[in-house]
Amino acid sequence: QVQLVESGGGLVQAGGSLRLSCAASGRTASNNAMAWFRQGPGKEREFVAAIRWRGNSTYYADSVKGRFVISRDNAKNTVNLQMNSLKPEDTAVYYCAADQNPIILDLQRLREYEFWGQGTQVTVSS
């Protein structure tokens, strides 16, 4: 089992920045990738960004490309999401997820991930 705890959410004005962190504990040695998803009011949960636990590959949704940066610290078992140039449409609950599948199929797919955090609220005011 892996436990994921997000932090860093809050209220920010449009154009501002926030940094989210996700601390992983438990059987993290089996992590192959970690990701951030978000769910806005009345919307389905959607992919934001992912990073492979080995190597430097990162992946982003088109809506955040160039504004958000995902990074990891393997020694601390944390994954971060630096969010810049925030827009009101970025308002959502942001979830951290961990993938321990031996074969990665699609890092943008919700079902790829076995473990999820409780989420942290990000609100961007106009």
Tab-separated table of N, CA, C and O in Angstrom:
chain	number	residue	atom	x	y	z
A	1	GLN	N	0.835	-1.189	0.000
A	1	GLN	CA	0.000	0.000	0.000
A	1	GLN	C	0.873	1.243	0.000
A	1	GLN	O	1.984	1.241	0.510
A	2	VAL	N	0.334	2.276	-0.591
A	2	VAL	CA	1.010	3.578	-0.627
A	2	VAL	C	0.026	4.622	-0.118
A	2	VAL	O	-1.142	4.620	-0.498
A	3	GLN	N	0.505	5.488	0.750
A	3	GLN	CA	-0.314	6.588	1.243
A	3	GLN	C	0.211	7.880	0.619
A	3	GLN	O	1.424	8.105	0.562
A	4	LEU	N	-0.716	8.708	0.163
A	4	LEU	CA	-0.369	9.962	-0.492
A	4	LEU	C	-1.062	11.109	0.225
A	4	LEU	O	-2.270	11.049	0.470
A	5	VAL	N	-0.290	12.149	0.549
A	5	VAL	CA	-0.844	13.307	1.235
A	5	VAL	C	-0.442	14.562	0.481
A	5	VAL	O	0.751	14.861	0.353
A	6	GLU	N	-1.447	15.287	-0.002
A	6	GLU	CA	-1.194	16.527	-0.740
A	6	GLU	C	-1.189	17.720	0.201
A	6	GLU	O	-1.853	17.709	1.248
A	7	SER	N	-0.467	18.746	-0.198
A	7	SER	CA	-0.452	20.002	0.545
A	7	SER	C	-0.138	21.140	-0.419
A	7	SER	O	0.312	20.894	-1.550
A	8	GLY	N	-0.396	22.361	0.028
A	8	GLY	CA	-0.013	23.531	-0.750
A	8	GLY	C	-1.139	24.235	-1.462
A	8	GLY	O	-0.924	25.269	-2.100
A	9	GLY	N	-2.351	23.704	-1.377
A	9	GLY	CA	-3.465	24.374	-2.031
A	9	GLY	C	-3.834	25.665	-1.326
A	9	GLY	O	-3.334	25.973	-0.241
A	10	GLY	N	-4.722	26.425	-1.951
A	10	GLY	CA	-5.158	27.667	-1.342
A	10	GLY	C	-5.860	28.562	-2.338
A	10	GLY	O	-6.239	28.130	-3.423
A	11	LEU	N	-6.007	29.823	-1.938
A	11	LEU	CA	-6.671	30.832	-2.759
A	11	LEU	C	-5.610	31.770	-3.334
A	11	LEU	O	-4.748	32.266	-2.600
A	12	VAL	N	-5.687	32.015	-4.628
A	12	VAL	CA	-4.713	32.880	-5.289
A	12	VAL	C	-5.427	33.675	-6.378
A	12	VAL	O	-6.436	33.214	-6.930
A	13	GLN	N	-4.931	34.853	-6.662
A	13	GLN	CA	-5.499	35.653	-7.735
A	13	GLN	C	-5.007	35.162	-9.093
A	13	GLN	O	-3.919	34.572	-9.196
A	14	ALA	N	-5.783	35.432	-10.096
A	14	ALA	CA	-5.381	35.072	-11.452
A	14	ALA	C	-4.023	35.689	-11.775
A	14	ALA	O	-3.761	36.841	-11.421
A	15	GLY	N	-3.186	34.890	-12.417
A	15	GLY	CA	-1.837	35.314	-12.722
A	15	GLY	C	-0.819	34.932	-11.667
A	15	GLY	O	0.392	35.028	-11.906
A	16	GLY	N	-1.292	34.483	-10.526
A	16	GLY	CA	-0.410	34.115	-9.431
A	16	GLY	C	0.117	32.694	-9.558
A	16	GLY	O	-0.122	32.008	-10.563
A	17	SER	N	0.825	32.276	-8.517
A	17	SER	CA	1.462	30.959	-8.516
A	17	SER	C	1.158	30.214	-7.219
A	17	SER	O	0.935	30.830	-6.177
A	18	LEU	N	1.178	28.894	-7.313
A	18	LEU	CA	1.083	28.024	-6.153
A	18	LEU	C	1.971	26.819	-6.406
A	18	LEU	O	2.189	26.432	-7.561
A	19	ARG	N	2.436	26.210	-5.327
A	19	ARG	CA	3.233	24.987	-5.434
A	19	ARG	C	2.577	23.914	-4.595
A	19	ARG	O	2.427	24.060	-3.374
A	20	LEU	N	2.168	22.849	-5.253
A	20	LEU	CA	1.577	21.706	-4.557
A	20	LEU	C	2.654	20.652	-4.316
A	20	LEU	O	3.559	20.471	-5.137
A	21	SER	N	2.518	19.974	-3.198
A	21	SER	CA	3.416	18.864	-2.884
A	21	SER	C	2.611	17.633	-2.524
A	21	SER	O	1.516	17.738	-1.979
A	22	CYS	N	3.181	16.486	-2.836
A	22	CYS	CA	2.557	15.207	-2.504
A	22	CYS	C	3.620	14.343	-1.839
A	22	CYS	O	4.638	14.029	-2.466
A	23	ALA	N	3.362	13.971	-0.603
A	23	ALA	CA	4.281	13.108	0.130
A	23	ALA	C	3.778	11.680	0.082
A	23	ALA	O	2.630	11.417	0.444
A	24	ALA	N	4.628	10.782	-0.368
A	24	ALA	CA	4.268	9.374	-0.476
A	24	ALA	C	4.954	8.577	0.622
A	24	ALA	O	6.122	8.811	0.935
A	25	SER	N	4.224	7.630	1.188
A	25	SER	CA	4.796	6.743	2.202
A	25	SER	C	4.271	5.332	1.979
A	25	SER	O	3.308	5.124	1.254
A	26	GLY	N	4.919	4.377	2.613
A	26	GLY	CA	4.538	2.984	2.425
A	26	GLY	C	5.441	2.319	1.396
A	26	GLY	O	6.638	2.585	1.353
A	27	ARG	N	4.867	1.510	0.538
A	27	ARG	CA	5.648	0.736	-0.425
A	27	ARG	C	5.956	1.559	-1.673
A	27	ARG	O	5.555	1.227	-2.781
A	28	THR	N	6.692	2.641	-1.477
A	28	THR	CA	6.987	3.557	-2.579
A	28	THR	C	8.051	3.035	-3.528
A	28	THR	O	8.188	3.547	-4.639
A	29	ALA	N	8.796	2.015	-3.117
A	29	ALA	CA	9.850	1.488	-3.983
A	29	ALA	C	9.284	0.921	-5.280
A	29	ALA	O	10.005	0.803	-6.281
A	30	SER	N	8.006	0.585	-5.268
A	30	SER	CA	7.378	0.012	-6.466
A	30	SER	C	6.749	1.065	-7.377
A	30	SER	O	6.155	0.720	-8.390
A	31	ASN	N	6.891	2.332	-7.014
A	31	ASN	CA	6.322	3.383	-7.862
A	31	ASN	C	6.987	3.410	-9.229
A	31	ASN	O	8.217	3.401	-9.333
A	32	ASN	N	6.188	3.455	-10.286
A	32	ASN	CA	6.708	3.627	-11.639
A	32	ASN	C	6.455	5.026	-12.168
A	32	ASN	O	7.182	5.517	-13.018
A	33	ALA	N	5.421	5.656	-11.668
A	33	ALA	CA	5.100	7.011	-12.090
A	33	ALA	C	4.172	7.627	-11.062
A	33	ALA	O	3.502	6.920	-10.313
A	34	MET	N	4.165	8.954	-11.040
A	34	MET	CA	3.205	9.674	-10.212
A	34	MET	C	2.624	10.803	-11.031
A	34	MET	O	3.227	11.249	-12.015
A	35	ALA	N	1.446	11.237	-10.636
A	35	ALA	CA	0.740	12.210	-11.452
A	35	ALA	C	-0.124	13.123	-10.591
A	35	ALA	O	-0.379	12.842	-9.414
A	36	TRP	N	-0.554	14.194	-11.213
A	36	TRP	CA	-1.555	15.086	-10.646
A	36	TRP	C	-2.772	15.084	-11.573
A	36	TRP	O	-2.625	15.199	-12.799
A	37	PHE	N	-3.918	14.943	-10.962
A	37	PHE	CA	-5.188	15.107	-11.644
A	37	PHE	C	-5.945	16.224	-10.938
A	37	PHE	O	-5.596	16.623	-9.822
A	38	ARG	N	-7.013	16.698	-11.553
A	38	ARG	CA	-7.852	17.710	-10.907
A	38	ARG	C	-9.304	17.501	-11.278
A	38	ARG	O	-9.616	16.926	-12.324
A	39	GLN	N	-10.160	17.987	-10.379
A	39	GLN	CA	-11.592	17.897	-10.617
A	39	GLN	C	-12.223	19.223	-10.257
A	39	GLN	O	-12.281	19.594	-9.071
A	40	GLY	N	-12.681	19.933	-11.278
A	40	GLY	CA	-13.344	21.205	-11.066
A	40	GLY	C	-14.801	21.021	-10.723
A	40	GLY	O	-15.350	19.917	-10.862
A	41	PRO	N	-15.474	22.075	-10.277
A	41	PRO	CA	-16.889	21.997	-9.914
A	41	PRO	C	-17.740	21.497	-11.076
A	41	PRO	O	-17.700	22.070	-12.171
A	42	GLY	N	-18.466	20.425	-10.852
A	42	GLY	CA	-19.341	19.884	-11.877
A	42	GLY	C	-18.630	19.220	-13.039
A	42	GLY	O	-19.248	18.946	-14.070
A	43	LYS	N	-17.348	18.945	-12.880
A	43	LYS	CA	-16.582	18.352	-13.969
A	43	LYS	C	-16.031	16.987	-13.568
A	43	LYS	O	-15.973	16.640	-12.400
A	44	GLU	N	-15.617	16.227	-14.568
A	44	GLU	CA	-14.975	14.955	-14.302
A	44	GLU	C	-13.502	15.191	-13.933
A	44	GLU	O	-12.911	16.202	-14.301
A	45	ARG	N	-12.944	14.223	-13.250
A	45	ARG	CA	-11.536	14.299	-12.907
A	45	ARG	C	-10.702	14.199	-14.182
A	45	ARG	O	-10.963	13.338	-15.027
A	46	GLU	N	-9.703	15.084	-14.317
A	46	GLU	CA	-8.917	15.119	-15.540
A	46	GLU	C	-7.422	15.132	-15.237
A	46	GLU	O	-6.982	15.591	-14.191
A	47	PHE	N	-6.681	14.619	-16.187
A	47	PHE	CA	-5.231	14.572	-16.089
A	47	PHE	C	-4.629	15.967	-16.150
A	47	PHE	O	-5.078	16.811	-16.931
A	48	VAL	N	-3.595	16.194	-15.328
A	48	VAL	CA	-2.868	17.456	-15.345
A	48	VAL	C	-1.413	17.230	-15.773
A	48	VAL	O	-0.953	17.820	-16.741
A	49	ALA	N	-0.709	16.387	-15.039
A	49	ALA	CA	0.708	16.160	-15.336
A	49	ALA	C	1.150	14.841	-14.712
A	49	ALA	O	0.569	14.398	-13.719
A	50	ALA	N	2.182	14.236	-15.298
A	50	ALA	CA	2.724	12.987	-14.773
A	50	ALA	C	4.230	12.975	-14.939
A	50	ALA	O	4.782	13.666	-15.808
A	51	ILE	N	4.885	12.176	-14.107
A	51	ILE	CA	6.327	12.040	-14.176
A	51	ILE	C	6.704	10.597	-13.868
A	51	ILE	O	6.134	9.985	-12.966
A	52	ARG	N	7.600	10.049	-14.653
A	52	ARG	CA	8.084	8.700	-14.385
A	52	ARG	C	9.036	8.738	-13.189
A	52	ARG	O	9.758	9.715	-12.998
A	53	TRP	N	8.987	7.687	-12.394
A	53	TRP	CA	9.792	7.673	-11.176
A	53	TRP	C	11.275	7.425	-11.469
A	53	TRP	O	12.136	7.744	-10.653
A	54	ARG	N	11.563	6.873	-12.635
A	54	ARG	CA	12.947	6.683	-13.068
A	54	ARG	C	13.089	7.330	-14.433
A	54	ARG	O	12.239	7.162	-15.294
A	55	GLY	N	14.159	8.064	-14.624
A	55	GLY	CA	14.279	8.822	-15.856
A	55	GLY	C	13.698	10.209	-15.693
A	55	GLY	O	13.296	10.619	-14.604
A	56	ASN	N	13.650	10.969	-16.765
A	56	ASN	CA	13.240	12.363	-16.698
A	56	ASN	C	11.982	12.668	-17.499
A	56	ASN	O	11.689	13.829	-17.778
A	57	SER	N	11.243	11.657	-17.856
A	57	SER	CA	10.083	11.890	-18.709
A	57	SER	C	8.949	12.532	-17.940
A	57	SER	O	8.586	12.077	-16.850
A	58	THR	N	8.403	13.591	-18.495
A	58	THR	CA	7.242	14.270	-17.932
A	58	THR	C	6.181	14.433	-19.014
A	58	THR	O	6.476	14.439	-20.206
A	59	TYR	N	4.951	14.567	-18.569
A	59	TYR	CA	3.816	14.641	-19.479
A	59	TYR	C	2.854	15.689	-18.936
A	59	TYR	O	2.657	15.774	-17.726
A	60	TYR	N	2.238	16.453	-19.825
A	60	TYR	CA	1.341	17.520	-19.416
A	60	TYR	C	0.087	17.546	-20.275
A	60	TYR	O	0.127	17.249	-21.469
A	61	ALA	N	-1.008	17.941	-19.646
A	61	ALA	CA	-2.210	18.242	-20.404
A	61	ALA	C	-1.962	19.525	-21.197
A	61	ALA	O	-1.237	20.417	-20.743
A	62	ASP	N	-2.578	19.625	-22.352
A	62	ASP	CA	-2.393	20.808	-23.192
A	62	ASP	C	-2.791	22.085	-22.454
A	62	ASP	O	-2.191	23.145	-22.664
A	63	SER	N	-3.775	21.988	-21.582
A	63	SER	CA	-4.302	23.164	-20.900
A	63	SER	C	-3.315	23.765	-19.903
A	63	SER	O	-3.471	24.928	-19.507
A	64	VAL	N	-2.307	23.001	-19.484
A	64	VAL	CA	-1.358	23.509	-18.489
A	64	VAL	C	0.063	23.570	-19.024
A	64	VAL	O	0.956	24.092	-18.341
A	65	LYS	N	0.282	23.084	-20.224
A	65	LYS	CA	1.619	23.053	-20.797
A	65	LYS	C	2.183	24.475	-20.884
A	65	LYS	O	1.516	25.390	-21.348
A	66	GLY	N	3.419	24.638	-20.403
A	66	GLY	CA	4.052	25.952	-20.408
A	66	GLY	C	3.777	26.767	-19.161
A	66	GLY	O	4.425	27.799	-18.942
A	67	ARG	N	2.811	26.328	-18.337
A	67	ARG	CA	2.486	27.054	-17.093
A	67	ARG	C	2.804	26.233	-15.851
A	67	ARG	O	3.176	26.780	-14.822
A	68	PHE	N	2.615	24.923	-15.936
A	68	PHE	CA	2.831	24.032	-14.792
A	68	PHE	C	4.091	23.214	-15.021
A	68	PHE	O	4.425	22.854	-16.156
A	69	VAL	N	4.766	22.904	-13.914
A	69	VAL	CA	5.956	22.049	-13.973
A	69	VAL	C	5.859	20.991	-12.883
A	69	VAL	O	5.688	21.324	-11.705
A	70	ILE	N	5.977	19.731	-13.280
A	70	ILE	CA	5.973	18.631	-12.324
A	70	ILE	C	7.415	18.204	-12.069
A	70	ILE	O	8.236	18.168	-13.004
A	71	SER	N	7.705	17.900	-10.808
A	71	SER	CA	9.054	17.458	-10.465
A	71	SER	C	8.952	16.440	-9.336
A	71	SER	O	7.905	16.312	-8.698
A	72	ARG	N	10.032	15.745	-9.078
A	72	ARG	CA	10.019	14.737	-8.028
A	72	ARG	C	11.311	14.792	-7.240
A	72	ARG	O	12.328	15.288	-7.716
A	73	ASP	N	11.254	14.271	-6.031
A	73	ASP	CA	12.435	14.078	-5.194
A	73	ASP	C	12.360	12.641	-4.700
A	73	ASP	O	11.645	12.348	-3.749
A	74	ASN	N	13.089	11.762	-5.375
A	74	ASN	CA	13.006	10.331	-5.036
A	74	ASN	C	13.468	10.063	-3.611
A	74	ASN	O	12.901	9.202	-2.933
A	75	ALA	N	14.466	10.792	-3.143
A	75	ALA	CA	14.986	10.548	-1.798
A	75	ALA	C	13.941	10.878	-0.743
A	75	ALA	O	13.863	10.228	0.299
A	76	LYS	N	13.118	11.893	-1.005
A	76	LYS	CA	12.082	12.303	-0.053
A	76	LYS	C	10.723	11.712	-0.392
A	76	LYS	O	9.754	11.948	0.334
A	77	ASN	N	10.654	10.971	-1.500
A	77	ASN	CA	9.383	10.394	-1.951
A	77	ASN	C	8.297	11.449	-2.086
A	77	ASN	O	7.173	11.282	-1.591
A	78	THR	N	8.639	12.542	-2.720
A	78	THR	CA	7.666	13.600	-2.946
A	78	THR	C	7.599	13.944	-4.433
A	78	THR	O	8.571	13.792	-5.175
A	79	VAL	N	6.440	14.400	-4.834
A	79	VAL	CA	6.261	14.940	-6.177
A	79	VAL	C	5.608	16.303	-6.031
A	79	VAL	O	4.722	16.481	-5.187
A	80	ASN	N	6.077	17.253	-6.799
A	80	ASN	CA	5.608	18.629	-6.683
A	80	ASN	C	4.985	19.103	-7.987
A	80	ASN	O	5.303	18.592	-9.063
A	81	LEU	N	4.118	20.077	-7.867
A	81	LEU	CA	3.520	20.695	-9.039
A	81	LEU	C	3.609	22.200	-8.862
A	81	LEU	O	2.904	22.766	-8.029
A	82	GLN	N	4.492	22.828	-9.616
A	82	GLN	CA	4.607	24.271	-9.615
A	82	GLN	C	3.634	24.828	-10.630
A	82	GLN	O	3.721	24.507	-11.813
A	83	MET	N	2.704	25.649	-10.153
A	83	MET	CA	1.656	26.182	-11.017
A	83	MET	C	1.840	27.685	-11.142
A	83	MET	O	1.750	28.401	-10.141
A	84	ASN	N	2.091	28.147	-12.335
A	84	ASN	CA	2.302	29.567	-12.614
A	84	ASN	C	1.216	30.084	-13.548
A	84	ASN	O	0.526	29.307	-14.212
A	85	SER	N	1.098	31.391	-13.601
A	85	SER	CA	0.117	32.035	-14.484
A	85	SER	C	-1.257	31.397	-14.331
A	85	SER	O	-1.919	31.051	-15.316
A	86	LEU	N	-1.684	31.245	-13.106
A	86	LEU	CA	-2.939	30.557	-12.833
A	86	LEU	C	-4.130	31.322	-13.381
A	86	LEU	O	-4.141	32.561	-13.401
A	87	LYS	N	-5.125	30.552	-13.813
A	87	LYS	CA	-6.339	31.097	-14.386
A	87	LYS	C	-7.532	30.628	-13.556
A	87	LYS	O	-7.461	29.579	-12.905
A	88	PRO	N	-8.648	31.361	-13.598
A	88	PRO	CA	-9.836	30.904	-12.856
A	88	PRO	C	-10.251	29.485	-13.239
A	88	PRO	O	-10.734	28.736	-12.387
A	89	GLU	N	-10.044	29.096	-14.477
A	89	GLU	CA	-10.422	27.750	-14.900
A	89	GLU	C	-9.511	26.662	-14.324
A	89	GLU	O	-9.781	25.469	-14.490
A	90	ASP	N	-8.441	27.045	-13.648
A	90	ASP	CA	-7.605	26.071	-12.946
A	90	ASP	C	-8.191	25.716	-11.572
A	90	ASP	O	-7.668	24.818	-10.899
A	91	THR	N	-9.247	26.407	-11.175
A	91	THR	CA	-9.882	26.116	-9.893
A	91	THR	C	-10.380	24.677	-9.864
A	91	THR	O	-11.136	24.255	-10.746
A	92	ALA	N	-9.953	23.930	-8.872
A	92	ALA	CA	-10.308	22.510	-8.785
A	92	ALA	C	-9.725	21.925	-7.503
A	92	ALA	O	-8.899	22.561	-6.837
A	93	VAL	N	-10.153	20.724	-7.204
A	93	VAL	CA	-9.456	19.917	-6.209
A	93	VAL	C	-8.376	19.140	-6.954
A	93	VAL	O	-8.667	18.472	-7.949
A	94	TYR	N	-7.155	19.242	-6.478
A	94	TYR	CA	-6.018	18.588	-7.132
A	94	TYR	C	-5.655	17.330	-6.354
A	94	TYR	O	-5.463	17.381	-5.130
A	95	TYR	N	-5.529	16.231	-7.094
A	95	TYR	CA	-5.239	14.935	-6.508
A	95	TYR	C	-3.893	14.408	-6.990
A	95	TYR	O	-3.565	14.513	-8.178
A	96	CYS	N	-3.172	13.815	-6.073
A	96	CYS	CA	-1.933	13.127	-6.381
A	96	CYS	C	-2.247	11.643	-6.571
A	96	CYS	O	-3.120	11.096	-5.876
A	97	ALA	N	-1.551	10.996	-7.491
A	97	ALA	CA	-1.797	9.581	-7.765
A	97	ALA	C	-0.480	8.859	-8.019
A	97	ALA	O	0.467	9.452	-8.542
A	98	ALA	N	-0.453	7.574	-7.667
A	98	ALA	CA	0.744	6.754	-7.856
A	98	ALA	C	0.413	5.527	-8.694
A	98	ALA	O	-0.632	4.897	-8.503
A	99	ASP	N	1.328	5.217	-9.605
A	99	ASP	CA	1.160	4.087	-10.523
A	99	ASP	C	2.232	3.055	-10.218
A	99	ASP	O	3.417	3.360	-10.315
A	100	GLN	N	1.805	1.829	-9.863
A	100	GLN	CA	2.764	0.759	-9.619
A	100	GLN	C	2.574	-0.403	-10.580
A	100	GLN	O	3.063	-1.501	-10.348
A	101	ASN	N	1.866	-0.143	-11.685
A	101	ASN	CA	1.696	-1.191	-12.686
A	101	ASN	C	3.046	-1.564	-13.295
A	101	ASN	O	3.818	-0.690	-13.646
A	102	PRO	N	3.339	-2.845	-13.453
A	102	PRO	CA	4.619	-3.243	-14.055
A	102	PRO	C	4.754	-2.778	-15.494
A	102	PRO	O	5.859	-2.552	-15.981
A	103	ILE	N	3.635	-2.630	-16.179
A	103	ILE	CA	3.650	-2.127	-17.549
A	103	ILE	C	2.756	-0.890	-17.605
A	103	ILE	O	1.560	-0.972	-17.327
A	104	ILE	N	3.353	0.247	-17.935
A	104	ILE	CA	2.585	1.486	-18.033
A	104	ILE	C	1.904	1.557	-19.389
A	104	ILE	O	2.543	1.430	-20.426
A	105	LEU	N	0.593	1.756	-19.368
A	105	LEU	CA	-0.164	1.824	-20.623
A	105	LEU	C	-0.440	3.257	-21.045
A	105	LEU	O	-0.183	3.642	-22.172
A	106	ASP	N	-0.992	4.044	-20.159
A	106	ASP	CA	-1.363	5.407	-20.517
A	106	ASP	C	-1.374	6.254	-19.251
A	106	ASP	O	-2.291	6.127	-18.430
A	107	LEU	N	-0.390	7.111	-19.101
A	107	LEU	CA	-0.259	7.892	-17.885
A	107	LEU	C	-1.313	8.980	-17.755
A	107	LEU	O	-1.415	9.596	-16.702
A	108	GLN	N	-2.089	9.222	-18.800
A	108	GLN	CA	-3.134	10.230	-18.725
A	108	GLN	C	-4.484	9.621	-18.339
A	108	GLN	O	-5.472	10.342	-18.222
A	109	ARG	N	-4.490	8.332	-18.119
A	109	ARG	CA	-5.743	7.642	-17.831
A	109	ARG	C	-5.900	7.434	-16.335
A	109	ARG	O	-4.979	6.968	-15.673
A	110	LEU	N	-7.066	7.730	-15.798
A	110	LEU	CA	-7.311	7.573	-14.354
A	110	LEU	C	-7.047	6.136	-13.899
A	110	LEU	O	-6.453	5.918	-12.838
A	111	ARG	N	-7.465	5.173	-14.696
A	111	ARG	CA	-7.373	3.776	-14.264
A	111	ARG	C	-5.941	3.265	-14.221
A	111	ARG	O	-5.694	2.157	-13.746
A	112	GLU	N	-5.010	4.063	-14.722
A	112	GLU	CA	-3.596	3.675	-14.664
A	112	GLU	C	-3.087	3.668	-13.226
A	112	GLU	O	-2.125	2.982	-12.906
A	113	TYR	N	-3.747	4.429	-12.355
A	113	TYR	CA	-3.224	4.693	-11.023
A	113	TYR	C	-3.981	3.917	-9.955
A	113	TYR	O	-5.212	3.931	-9.921
A	114	GLU	N	-3.228	3.273	-9.071
A	114	GLU	CA	-3.850	2.453	-8.030
A	114	GLU	C	-4.075	3.217	-6.732
A	114	GLU	O	-4.933	2.840	-5.945
A	115	PHE	N	-3.269	4.241	-6.488
A	115	PHE	CA	-3.314	4.918	-5.201
A	115	PHE	C	-3.565	6.412	-5.414
A	115	PHE	O	-2.977	7.029	-6.307
A	116	TRP	N	-4.403	6.966	-4.547
A	116	TRP	CA	-4.810	8.366	-4.664
A	116	TRP	C	-4.755	9.048	-3.311
A	116	TRP	O	-5.018	8.437	-2.272
A	117	GLY	N	-4.439	10.354	-3.346
A	117	GLY	CA	-4.525	11.156	-2.147
A	117	GLY	C	-5.936	11.689	-1.965
A	117	GLY	O	-6.827	11.427	-2.780
A	118	GLN	N	-6.122	12.447	-0.887
A	118	GLN	CA	-7.438	12.983	-0.558
A	118	GLN	C	-7.744	14.273	-1.307
A	118	GLN	O	-8.899	14.695	-1.357
A	119	GLY	N	-6.730	14.887	-1.862
A	119	GLY	CA	-6.942	16.100	-2.638
A	119	GLY	C	-6.688	17.368	-1.850
A	119	GLY	O	-6.791	17.394	-0.623
A	120	THR	N	-6.351	18.426	-2.581
A	120	THR	CA	-6.156	19.748	-1.992
A	120	THR	C	-6.828	20.771	-2.903
A	120	THR	O	-6.708	20.702	-4.122
A	121	GLN	N	-7.548	21.702	-2.278
A	121	GLN	CA	-8.339	22.667	-3.044
A	121	GLN	C	-7.456	23.809	-3.540
A	121	GLN	O	-6.690	24.405	-2.769
A	122	VAL	N	-7.609	24.126	-4.811
A	122	VAL	CA	-6.968	25.299	-5.406
A	122	VAL	C	-8.071	26.177	-5.967
A	122	VAL	O	-8.889	25.717	-6.780
A	123	THR	N	-8.110	27.422	-5.518
A	123	THR	CA	-9.117	28.366	-5.989
A	123	THR	C	-8.405	29.580	-6.572
A	123	THR	O	-7.585	30.203	-5.895
A	124	VAL	N	-8.727	29.900	-7.822
A	124	VAL	CA	-8.122	31.043	-8.501
A	124	VAL	C	-9.212	32.078	-8.739
A	124	VAL	O	-10.187	31.805	-9.442
A	125	SER	N	-9.049	33.242	-8.143
A	125	SER	CA	-10.044	34.307	-8.282
A	125	SER	C	-9.681	35.218	-9.454
A	125	SER	O	-8.512	35.434	-9.758
A	126	SER	N	-10.708	35.747	-10.080
A	126	SER	CA	-10.481	36.615	-11.250
A	126	SER	C	-10.320	38.067	-10.847
A	126	SER	O	-10.554	38.448	-9.708
